[in-house]
Short mmCIF file of C-alpha atoms and ligand atoms in Angstrom, two decimals:
data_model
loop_
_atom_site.label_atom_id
_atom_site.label_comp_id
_atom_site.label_asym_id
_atom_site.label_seq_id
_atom_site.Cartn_x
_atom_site.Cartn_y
_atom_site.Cartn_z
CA UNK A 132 119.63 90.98 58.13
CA UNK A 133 122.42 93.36 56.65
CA UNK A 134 121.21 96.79 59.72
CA UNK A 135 123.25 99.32 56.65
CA UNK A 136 121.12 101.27 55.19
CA UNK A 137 120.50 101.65 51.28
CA UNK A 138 120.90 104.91 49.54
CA UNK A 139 117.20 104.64 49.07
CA UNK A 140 116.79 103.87 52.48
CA UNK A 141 118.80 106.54 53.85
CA UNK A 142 116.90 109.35 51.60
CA UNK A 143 113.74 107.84 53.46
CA UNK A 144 115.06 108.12 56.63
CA UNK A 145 116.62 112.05 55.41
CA UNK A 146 113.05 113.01 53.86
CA UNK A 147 110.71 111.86 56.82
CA UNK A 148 113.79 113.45 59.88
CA UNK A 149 113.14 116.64 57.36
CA UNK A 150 109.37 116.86 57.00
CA UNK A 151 109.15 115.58 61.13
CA UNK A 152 111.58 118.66 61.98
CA UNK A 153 109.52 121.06 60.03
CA UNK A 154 105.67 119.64 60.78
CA UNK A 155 105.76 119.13 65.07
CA UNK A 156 102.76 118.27 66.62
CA UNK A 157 101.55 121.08 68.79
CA UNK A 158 102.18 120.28 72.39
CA UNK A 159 99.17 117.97 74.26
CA UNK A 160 96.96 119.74 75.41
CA UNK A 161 97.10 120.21 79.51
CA UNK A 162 93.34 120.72 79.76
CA UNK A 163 90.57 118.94 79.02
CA UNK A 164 91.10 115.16 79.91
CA UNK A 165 91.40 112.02 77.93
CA UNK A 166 89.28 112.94 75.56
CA UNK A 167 91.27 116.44 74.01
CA UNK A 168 94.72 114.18 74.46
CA UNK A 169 92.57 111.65 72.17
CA UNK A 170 91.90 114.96 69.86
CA UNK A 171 95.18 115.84 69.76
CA UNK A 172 96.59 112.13 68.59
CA UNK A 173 93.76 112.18 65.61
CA UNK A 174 94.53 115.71 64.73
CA UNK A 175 98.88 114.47 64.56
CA UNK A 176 97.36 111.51 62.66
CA UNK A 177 95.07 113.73 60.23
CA UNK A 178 98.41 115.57 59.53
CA UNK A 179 100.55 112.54 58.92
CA UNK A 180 98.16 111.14 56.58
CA UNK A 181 98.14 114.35 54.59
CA UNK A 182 101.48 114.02 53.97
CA UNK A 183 101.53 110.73 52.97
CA UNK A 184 102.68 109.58 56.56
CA UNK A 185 100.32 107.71 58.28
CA UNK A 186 101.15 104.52 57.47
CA UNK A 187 104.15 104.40 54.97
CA UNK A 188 104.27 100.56 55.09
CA UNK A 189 100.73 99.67 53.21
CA UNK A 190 100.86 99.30 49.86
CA UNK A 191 100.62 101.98 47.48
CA UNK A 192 96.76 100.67 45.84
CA UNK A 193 96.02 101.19 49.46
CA UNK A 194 97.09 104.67 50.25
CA UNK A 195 100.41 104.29 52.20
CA UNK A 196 103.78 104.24 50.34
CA UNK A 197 104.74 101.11 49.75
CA UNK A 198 107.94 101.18 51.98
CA UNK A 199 109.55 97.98 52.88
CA UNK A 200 109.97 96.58 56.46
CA UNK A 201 113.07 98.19 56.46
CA UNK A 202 111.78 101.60 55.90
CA UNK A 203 108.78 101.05 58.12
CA UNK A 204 111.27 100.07 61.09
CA UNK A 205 112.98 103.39 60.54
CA UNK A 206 109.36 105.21 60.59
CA UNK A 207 109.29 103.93 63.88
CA UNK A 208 112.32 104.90 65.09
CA UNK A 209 112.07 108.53 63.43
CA UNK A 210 109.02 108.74 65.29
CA UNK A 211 110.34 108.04 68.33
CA UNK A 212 113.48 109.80 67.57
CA UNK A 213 111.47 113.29 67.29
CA UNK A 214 109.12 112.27 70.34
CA UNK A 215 106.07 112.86 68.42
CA UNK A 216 103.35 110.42 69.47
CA UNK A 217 101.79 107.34 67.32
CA UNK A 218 98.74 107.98 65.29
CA UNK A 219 95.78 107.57 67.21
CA UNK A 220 94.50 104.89 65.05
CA UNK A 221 96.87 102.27 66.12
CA UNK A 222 94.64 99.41 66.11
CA UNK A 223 93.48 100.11 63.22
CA UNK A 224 96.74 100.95 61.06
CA UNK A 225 98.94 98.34 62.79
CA UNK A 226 95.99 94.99 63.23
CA UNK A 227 93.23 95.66 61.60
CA UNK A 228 94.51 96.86 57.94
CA UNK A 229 97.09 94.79 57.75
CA UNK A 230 94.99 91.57 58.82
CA UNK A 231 91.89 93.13 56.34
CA UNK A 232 95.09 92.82 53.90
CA UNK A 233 95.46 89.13 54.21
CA UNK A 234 92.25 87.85 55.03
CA UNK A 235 89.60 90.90 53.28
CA UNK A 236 87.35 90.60 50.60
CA UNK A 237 88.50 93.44 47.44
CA UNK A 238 85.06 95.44 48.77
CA UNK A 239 86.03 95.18 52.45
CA UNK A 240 89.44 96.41 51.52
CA UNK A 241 87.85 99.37 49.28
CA UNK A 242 85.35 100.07 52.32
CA UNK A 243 87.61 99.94 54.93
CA UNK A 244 90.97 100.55 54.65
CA UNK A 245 91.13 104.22 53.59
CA UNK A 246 89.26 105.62 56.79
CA UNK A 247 91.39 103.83 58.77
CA UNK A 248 94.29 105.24 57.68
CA UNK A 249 93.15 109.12 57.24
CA UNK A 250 91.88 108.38 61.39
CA UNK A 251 88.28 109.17 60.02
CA UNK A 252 87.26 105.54 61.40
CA UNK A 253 88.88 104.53 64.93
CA UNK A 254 88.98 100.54 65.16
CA UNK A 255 89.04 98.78 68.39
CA UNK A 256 89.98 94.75 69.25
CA UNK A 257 86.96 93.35 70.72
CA UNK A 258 88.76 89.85 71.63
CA UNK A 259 89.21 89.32 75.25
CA UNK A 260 86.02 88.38 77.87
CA UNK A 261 85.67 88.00 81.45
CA UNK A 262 86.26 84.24 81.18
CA UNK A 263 88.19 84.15 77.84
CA UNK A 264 91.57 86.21 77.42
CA UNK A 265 94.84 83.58 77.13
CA UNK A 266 92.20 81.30 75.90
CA UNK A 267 90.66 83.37 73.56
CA UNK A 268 88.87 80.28 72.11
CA UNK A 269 86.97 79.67 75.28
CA UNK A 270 85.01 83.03 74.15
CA UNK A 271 81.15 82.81 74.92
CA UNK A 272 79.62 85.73 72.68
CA UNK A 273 77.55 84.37 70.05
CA UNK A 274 76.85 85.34 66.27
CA UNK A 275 73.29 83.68 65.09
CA UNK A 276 72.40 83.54 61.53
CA UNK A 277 69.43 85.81 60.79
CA UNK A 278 68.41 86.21 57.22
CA UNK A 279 71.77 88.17 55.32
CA UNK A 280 73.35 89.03 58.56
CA UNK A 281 74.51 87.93 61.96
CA UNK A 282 72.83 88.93 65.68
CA UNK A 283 75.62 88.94 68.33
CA UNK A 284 75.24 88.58 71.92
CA UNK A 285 78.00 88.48 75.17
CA UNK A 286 80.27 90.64 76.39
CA UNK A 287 84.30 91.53 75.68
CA UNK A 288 86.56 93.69 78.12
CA UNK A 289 89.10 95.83 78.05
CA UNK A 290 89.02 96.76 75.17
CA UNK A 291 91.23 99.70 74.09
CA UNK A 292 90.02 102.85 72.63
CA UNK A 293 85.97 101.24 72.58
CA UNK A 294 85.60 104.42 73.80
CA UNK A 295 86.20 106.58 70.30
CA UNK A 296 86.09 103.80 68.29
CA UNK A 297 83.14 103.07 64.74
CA UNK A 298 84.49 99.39 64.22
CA UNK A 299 85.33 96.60 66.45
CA UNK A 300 87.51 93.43 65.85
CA UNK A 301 84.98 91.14 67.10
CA UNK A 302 85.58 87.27 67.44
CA UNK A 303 82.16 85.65 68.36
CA UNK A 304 81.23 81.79 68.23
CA UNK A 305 79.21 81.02 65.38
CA UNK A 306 79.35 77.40 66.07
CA UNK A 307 78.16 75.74 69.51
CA UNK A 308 79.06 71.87 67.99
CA UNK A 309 81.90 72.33 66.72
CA UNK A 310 85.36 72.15 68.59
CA UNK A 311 86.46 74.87 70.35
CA UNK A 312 88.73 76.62 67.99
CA UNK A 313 86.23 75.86 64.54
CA UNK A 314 83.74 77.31 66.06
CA UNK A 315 84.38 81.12 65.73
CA UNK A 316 83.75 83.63 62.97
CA UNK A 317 85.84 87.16 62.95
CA UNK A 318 83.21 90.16 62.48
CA UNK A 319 83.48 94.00 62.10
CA UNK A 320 81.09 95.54 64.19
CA UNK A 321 80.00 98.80 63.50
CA UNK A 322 80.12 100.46 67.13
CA UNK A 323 77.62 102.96 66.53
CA UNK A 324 74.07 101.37 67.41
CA UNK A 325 72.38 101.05 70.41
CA UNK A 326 73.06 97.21 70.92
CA UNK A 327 76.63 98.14 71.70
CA UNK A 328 76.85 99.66 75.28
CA UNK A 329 80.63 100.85 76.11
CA UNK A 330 81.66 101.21 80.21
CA UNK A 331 85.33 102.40 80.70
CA UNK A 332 87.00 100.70 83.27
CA UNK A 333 89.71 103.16 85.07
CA UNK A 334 92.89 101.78 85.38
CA UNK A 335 95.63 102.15 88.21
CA UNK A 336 96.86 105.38 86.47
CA UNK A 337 93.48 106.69 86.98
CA UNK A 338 93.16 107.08 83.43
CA UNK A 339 89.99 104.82 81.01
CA UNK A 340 92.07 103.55 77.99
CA UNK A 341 89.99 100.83 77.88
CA UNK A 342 86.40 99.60 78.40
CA UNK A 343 83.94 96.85 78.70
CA UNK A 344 81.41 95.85 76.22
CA UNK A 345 77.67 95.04 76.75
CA UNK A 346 76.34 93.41 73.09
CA UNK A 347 72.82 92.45 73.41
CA UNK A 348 71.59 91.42 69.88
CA UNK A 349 73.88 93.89 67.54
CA UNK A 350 73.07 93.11 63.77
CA UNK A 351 76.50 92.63 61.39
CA UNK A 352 75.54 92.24 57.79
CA UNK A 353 77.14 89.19 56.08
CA UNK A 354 79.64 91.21 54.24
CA UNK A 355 81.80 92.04 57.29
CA UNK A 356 82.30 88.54 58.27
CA UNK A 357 86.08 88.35 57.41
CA UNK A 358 87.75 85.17 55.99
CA UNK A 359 84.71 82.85 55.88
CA UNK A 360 82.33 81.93 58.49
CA UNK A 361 84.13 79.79 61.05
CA UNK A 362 87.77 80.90 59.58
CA UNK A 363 87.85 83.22 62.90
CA UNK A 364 90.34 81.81 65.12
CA UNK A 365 93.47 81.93 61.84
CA UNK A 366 92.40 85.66 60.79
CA UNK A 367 91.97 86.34 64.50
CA UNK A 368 96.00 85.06 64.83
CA UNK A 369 97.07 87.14 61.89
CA UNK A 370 95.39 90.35 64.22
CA UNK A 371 97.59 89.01 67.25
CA UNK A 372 100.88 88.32 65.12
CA UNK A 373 100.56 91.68 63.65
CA UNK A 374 100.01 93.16 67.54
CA UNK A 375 103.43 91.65 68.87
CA UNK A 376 105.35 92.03 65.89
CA UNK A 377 103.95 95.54 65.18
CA UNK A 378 103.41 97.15 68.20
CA UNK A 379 106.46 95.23 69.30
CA UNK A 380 108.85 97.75 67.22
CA UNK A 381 106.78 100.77 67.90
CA UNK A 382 107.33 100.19 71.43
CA UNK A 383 111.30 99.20 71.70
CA UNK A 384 111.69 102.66 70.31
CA UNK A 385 109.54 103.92 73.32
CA UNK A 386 111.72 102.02 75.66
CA UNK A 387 114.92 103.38 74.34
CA UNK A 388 113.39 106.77 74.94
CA UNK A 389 112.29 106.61 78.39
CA UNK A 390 115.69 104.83 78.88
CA UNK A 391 117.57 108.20 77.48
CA UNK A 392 115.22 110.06 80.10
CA UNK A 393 116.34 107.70 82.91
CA UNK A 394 119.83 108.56 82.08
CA UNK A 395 119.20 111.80 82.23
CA UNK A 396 117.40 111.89 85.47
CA UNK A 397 120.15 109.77 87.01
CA UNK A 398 122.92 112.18 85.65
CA UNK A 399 120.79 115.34 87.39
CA UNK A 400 121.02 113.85 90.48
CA UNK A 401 124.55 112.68 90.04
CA UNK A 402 124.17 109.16 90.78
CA UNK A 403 125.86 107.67 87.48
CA UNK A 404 129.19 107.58 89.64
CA UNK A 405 127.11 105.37 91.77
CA UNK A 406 127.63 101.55 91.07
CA UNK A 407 124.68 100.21 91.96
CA UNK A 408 122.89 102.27 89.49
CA UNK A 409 125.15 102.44 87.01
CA UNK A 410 125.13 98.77 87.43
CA UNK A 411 121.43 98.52 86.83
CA UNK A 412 121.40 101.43 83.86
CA UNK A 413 124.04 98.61 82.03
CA UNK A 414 121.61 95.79 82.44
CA UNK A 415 119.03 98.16 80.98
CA UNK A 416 120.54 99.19 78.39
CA UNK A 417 122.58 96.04 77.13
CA UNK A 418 118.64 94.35 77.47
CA UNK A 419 117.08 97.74 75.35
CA UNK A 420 119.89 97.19 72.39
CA UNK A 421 119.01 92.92 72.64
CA UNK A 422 115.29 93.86 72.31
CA UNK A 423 116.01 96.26 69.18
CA UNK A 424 118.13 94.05 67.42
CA UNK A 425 115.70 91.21 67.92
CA UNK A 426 113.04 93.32 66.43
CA UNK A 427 114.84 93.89 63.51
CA UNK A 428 115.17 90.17 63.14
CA UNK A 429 111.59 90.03 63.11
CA UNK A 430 111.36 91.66 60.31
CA UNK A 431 113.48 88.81 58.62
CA UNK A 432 111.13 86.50 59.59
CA UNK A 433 107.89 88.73 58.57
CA UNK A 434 110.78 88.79 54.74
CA UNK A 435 111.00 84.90 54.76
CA UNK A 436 107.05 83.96 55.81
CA UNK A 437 105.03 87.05 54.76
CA UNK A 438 103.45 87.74 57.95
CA UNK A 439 105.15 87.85 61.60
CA UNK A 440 106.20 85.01 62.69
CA UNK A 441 106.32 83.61 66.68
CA UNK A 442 109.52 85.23 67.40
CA UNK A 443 107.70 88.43 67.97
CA UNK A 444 106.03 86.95 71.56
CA UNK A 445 109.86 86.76 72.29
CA UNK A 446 109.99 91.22 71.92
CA UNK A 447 107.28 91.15 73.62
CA UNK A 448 108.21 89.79 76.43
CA UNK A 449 111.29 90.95 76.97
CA UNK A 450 110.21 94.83 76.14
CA UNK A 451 107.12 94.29 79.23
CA UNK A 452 110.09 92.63 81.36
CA UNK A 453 112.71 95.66 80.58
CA UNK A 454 110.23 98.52 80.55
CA UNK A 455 109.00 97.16 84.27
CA UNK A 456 112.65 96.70 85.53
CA UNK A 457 113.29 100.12 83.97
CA UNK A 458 110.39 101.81 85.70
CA UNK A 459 111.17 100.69 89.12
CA UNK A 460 114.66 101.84 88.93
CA UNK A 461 113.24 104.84 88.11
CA UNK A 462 111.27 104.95 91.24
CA UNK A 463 114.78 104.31 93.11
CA UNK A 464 116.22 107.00 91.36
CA UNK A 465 113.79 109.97 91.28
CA UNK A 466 112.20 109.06 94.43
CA UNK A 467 108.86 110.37 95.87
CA UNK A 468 108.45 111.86 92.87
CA UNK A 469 107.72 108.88 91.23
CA UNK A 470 105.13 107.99 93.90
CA UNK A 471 103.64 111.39 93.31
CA UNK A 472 100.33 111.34 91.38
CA UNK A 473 100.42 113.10 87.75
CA UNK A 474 104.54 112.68 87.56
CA UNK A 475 106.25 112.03 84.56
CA UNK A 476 107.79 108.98 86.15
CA UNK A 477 104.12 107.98 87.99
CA UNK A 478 102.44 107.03 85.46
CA UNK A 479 105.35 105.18 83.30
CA UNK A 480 105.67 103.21 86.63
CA UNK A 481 101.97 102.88 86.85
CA UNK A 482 101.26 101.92 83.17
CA UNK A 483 104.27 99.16 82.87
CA UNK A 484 102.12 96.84 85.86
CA UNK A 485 100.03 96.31 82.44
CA UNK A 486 102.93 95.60 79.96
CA UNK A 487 103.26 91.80 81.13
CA UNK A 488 99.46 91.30 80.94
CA UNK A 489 98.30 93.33 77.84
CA UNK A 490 98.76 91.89 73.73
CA UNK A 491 99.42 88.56 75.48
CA UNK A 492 100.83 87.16 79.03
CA UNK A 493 104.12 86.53 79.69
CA UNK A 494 103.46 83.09 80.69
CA UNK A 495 101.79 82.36 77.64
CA UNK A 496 104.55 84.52 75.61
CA UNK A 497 107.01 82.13 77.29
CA UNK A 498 105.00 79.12 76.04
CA UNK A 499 104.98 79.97 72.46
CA UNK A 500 108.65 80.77 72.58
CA UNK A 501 109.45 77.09 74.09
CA UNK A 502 106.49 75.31 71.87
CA UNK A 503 106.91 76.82 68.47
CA UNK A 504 110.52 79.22 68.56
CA UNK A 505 112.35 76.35 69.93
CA UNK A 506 110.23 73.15 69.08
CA UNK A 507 110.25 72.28 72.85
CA UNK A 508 107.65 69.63 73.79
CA UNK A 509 104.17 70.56 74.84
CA UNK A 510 103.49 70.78 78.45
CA UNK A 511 100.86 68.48 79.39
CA UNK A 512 98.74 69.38 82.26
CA UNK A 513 98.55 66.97 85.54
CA UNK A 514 95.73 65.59 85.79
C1 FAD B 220 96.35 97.64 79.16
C2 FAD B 220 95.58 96.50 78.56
C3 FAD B 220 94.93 96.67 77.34
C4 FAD B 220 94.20 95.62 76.75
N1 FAD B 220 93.56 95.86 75.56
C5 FAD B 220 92.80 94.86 75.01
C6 FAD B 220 92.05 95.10 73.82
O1 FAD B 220 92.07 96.20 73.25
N2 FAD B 220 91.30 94.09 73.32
C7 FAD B 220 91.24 92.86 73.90
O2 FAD B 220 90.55 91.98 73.37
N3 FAD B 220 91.93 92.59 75.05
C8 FAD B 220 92.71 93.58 75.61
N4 FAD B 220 93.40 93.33 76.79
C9 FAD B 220 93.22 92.03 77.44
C10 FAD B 220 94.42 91.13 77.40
O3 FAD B 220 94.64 90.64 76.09
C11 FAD B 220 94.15 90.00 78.41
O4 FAD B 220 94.12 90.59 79.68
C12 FAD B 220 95.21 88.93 78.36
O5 FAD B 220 95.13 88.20 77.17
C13 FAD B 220 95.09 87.96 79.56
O6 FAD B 220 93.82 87.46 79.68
P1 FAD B 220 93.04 87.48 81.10
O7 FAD B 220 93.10 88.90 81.61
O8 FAD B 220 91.72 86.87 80.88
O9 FAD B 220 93.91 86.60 82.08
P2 FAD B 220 93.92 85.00 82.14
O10 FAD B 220 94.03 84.44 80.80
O11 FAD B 220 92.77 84.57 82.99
O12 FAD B 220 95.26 84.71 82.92
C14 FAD B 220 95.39 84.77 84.35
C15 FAD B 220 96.79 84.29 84.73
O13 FAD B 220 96.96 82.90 84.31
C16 FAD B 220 98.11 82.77 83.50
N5 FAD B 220 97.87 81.76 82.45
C17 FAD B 220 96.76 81.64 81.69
N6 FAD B 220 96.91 80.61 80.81
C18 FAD B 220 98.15 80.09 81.02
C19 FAD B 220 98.89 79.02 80.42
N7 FAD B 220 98.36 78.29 79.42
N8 FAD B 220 100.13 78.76 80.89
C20 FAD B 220 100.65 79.50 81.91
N9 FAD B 220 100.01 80.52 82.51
C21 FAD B 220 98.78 80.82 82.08
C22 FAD B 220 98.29 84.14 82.88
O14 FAD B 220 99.64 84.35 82.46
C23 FAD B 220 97.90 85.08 84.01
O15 FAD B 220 98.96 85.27 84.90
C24 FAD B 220 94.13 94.36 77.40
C25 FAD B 220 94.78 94.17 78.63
C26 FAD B 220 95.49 95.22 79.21
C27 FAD B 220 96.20 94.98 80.53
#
C-alpha cells in the first residue's frame, strides 16, 4: 500500500480536521455516572451523523459517504487526532452494519441500517456464554421453530453496552444434530421485551460496560434471522473479522494517544534523560508505529478479499500486548497516582487487564496467526 495521500484524499482529511476544529464535543460530563457519559457519546454521535460523519465508510445508498478504506483510516486517525471520542454506536456502525452489508436481506438493510448509524438504535454482540467464549460454537442457547418465528432460550455474558442497547447480535443453536459449527443460526433480537433480563457485571475499574443476559423464551420473527437458518457460525465470523480489523484501527490511534500522554508525563517529571525509561518509551513507540503500519496493511488485505482478512488477529494482539506494557510503565512513571482510584492513569491501567481477553484471546489470536497467516500446521491436542 502506497501511505501518500491523493489530492482527493488529502481534501478529506482537510474538510473533516476543519469541520472537527469547528464542531467539539462539549466536555463529558463529570456528574451523573455511566449513564450521562453514555448521553454524551450518543449526543457526539447524533452530531456526527448530521453532518454526514458518522460513518463515512458505508456506502452512499446507505447513508455514509462512500469513502474508501483509505479515507476511513484517516477518519480514524482525525478522530483520534482531535481527541474527540467514538460514536457511541460502535457495535453497531463498525460489526453489525457492515456484517448486515454482506450477509442482510434488501428489507433488513432498509430496516436496520439507518438507525444504527443516526445512534437512534444501540446494537449489542450477544456471542459469548459462561461455557462458550474462544469456542463460540460450543454455545448452548437455543432458537426453536414456532410458527413464523423463533423462541430463544440460554444465557450470553458480557456483553457490551446490553445495557442501552434495542438489538442484539445473537448466535443461538438452531440445530441439536447437527455438528457443532452447522448447527447455529445468527438472530437480531430486539432487546426491548420482557424475556430479555440485562444484569451488569462491574468490572475492575468499578465501572458496568458490560452485562449478562437472562433469555427465557424471547420471540424473533423469521425475518431477522440473518444469512439463512444454520448459516450462523460464517455471518457470525464476518461480525468478528469486522471487530479486529475495525476496532483494530480505531484503537492503534488510541494507543498512539495515550502514548503522546506518557511522553508527556515522563517529560514533567524529567525522567526522559533517564535510560531505563527512555529505553522502555523506544520499545513503545517503535511497537505503536509496527502496529499502525500493520493496520494499514489490513486494509490491503480487506482491498484484495473484500472483507478483513486474518491478519487483523495479528493488530490485535499486538495493540492488547503494547497498550498493557504501556500502562504499566505508566504506573512506574506517575507512581501512586496511578494506583489512585478515579486517575487518569488508573483506569487506563485498570481497563488494559481486559485488552488481551476481550474481541478474542491472545492465545487464540496467536493460533490464527500460526494456522491461517502463516499456514503453520494445526496443533493437535494430546490425548
Ligand atoms: C471488556 C470485555 C468486553 C467483552 N464484550 C463482549 C461482547 O460485547 N459480546 C460478547 O459476546 N463477548 C464479549 N466479551 C467476551 C470475550 O469475547 C470472551 O471473554 C473471550 O472470547 C474469551 O472467552 P472466555 O472468557 O469464555 O474464556 P475461555 O475461552 O474460557 O478461555 C480461558 C483461557 O483459555 C485459553 N484458551 C481457550 N481456548 C484456547 C485454545 N484453543 N488455545 C489456547 N488457549 C486457549 C484462553 O486464551 C484463556 O486464557 C468481552 C470480554 C471483555 C473482557
Amino acid at each position: 500500500m502506497d501511505l501518500t495521500f491523493s489530492e482527493t484524499e488529502t481534501a478529506f482529511r482537510d474538510e473533516l480536521r476543519g469541520w472537527l476544529a469547528e464542531n467539539p464535543p462539549p466536555p463529558e460530563p463529570s456528574e451523573g455516572g455511566e449513564d450521562a457519559s453514555y448521553a454524551w457519546r450518543r449526543d457526539w454521535q447524533r452530531t456526527l451523523y448530521d453532518a454526514g460523519w458518522a460513518a463515512p465508510g458505508w456506502p452512499v445508498e446507505y447513508g455514509g459517504r462512500g469513502a474508501s478504506l483509505t479515507e476511513s483510516a484517516i477518519y480514524f486517525e482525525e478522530i483520534g487526532r482531535a481527541r474527540v471520542p467514538l460514536p457511541a454506536n460502535v457495535l453497531g456502525l463498525l460489526l453489525g452494519g457492515p456484517t448486515l452489508m454482506v450477509w442482510g436481506t434488501d428489507e433488513q438493510k432498509d430496516r436496520f441500517l439507518a438507525p444504527i448509524l443516526s445512534a437512534e438504535e444501540i446494537w449489542c454482540q450477544g456471542f459469548s456464554e459462561p461455557d462458550a467464549g474462544s469456542d463460540l460454537a460450543a454455545l448452548k442457547t437455543r432458537a426453536v421453530k414456532d410458527g413464523d418465528g423463533w423462541v430463544v432460550t440460554g444465557q450470553k455474558v458480557w456483553t457490551s453496552g446490553a445495557q442501552h442497547s434495542k438489538w442484539c447480535m445473537l448466535v443461538a443453536r438452531t440445530d441439536g444434530e447437527a455438528a457443532k459449527h452447522k448447527g447455529l443460526t445468527y438472530f437480531l433480537m430486539d432487546m426491548e421485551q420482557e424475556a430479555v433480563q440485562v444484569r451488569p457485571l462491574r468490572q475492575i475499574t468499578g465501572e458496568a460496560e458490560f452485562n449478562e443476559l437472562f433469555i427465557e423464551e424471547a420471540r424473533i420473527p423469521d425475518e431477522h434471522v440473518v444469512g439463512g437458518v444454520g448459516n450462523g457460525w460464517k455471518v457470525a465470523l464476518t461480525t468478528l473479522m469486522n471487530e479486529r480489523a475495525g476496532l483494530g484501527f480505531a484503537l492503534q490511534v488510541r494507543l498512539r494517544q495515550l502514548l503522546d500522554d506518557l511522553f508527556a508525563a515522563a517529560a514533567q517529571r524529567g525522567l526522559l534523560e533517564d535510560p531505563l525509561v527512555a529505553d522502555r518509551l523506544a520499545d513503545l513507540h517503535i511497537r505503536t508505529e509496527a502496529i499502525r503500519l500493520l493496520a494499514w496493511k489490513g486494509l490491503t488485505d480487506t482491498e484484495r478479499y473484500g472483507q478483513p482478512g486474518p491478519e487483523g488477529s495479528l493488530v490485535k494482539w499486538q495493540w492488547s500486548d503494547t497498550n498493557q506494557k504501556l500502562t504499566q510503565l505508566a504506573a512506574d512513571i506517575v507512581g501512586p497516582e496511578a494506583l489512585t482510584a478515579g486517575t487518569h492513569w488508573s483506569y487506563e491501567l485498570l481497563r488494559a487487564r481486559g485488552n488481551s481477553i476481550e474481541g478474542g484471546t491472545t492465545e487464540v489470536l496467536k493460533n490464527i496467526v500460526a494456522e491461517r497467516v502463516l499456514g503453520l500446521p494445526r496443533l493437535k491436542a494430546v490425548a
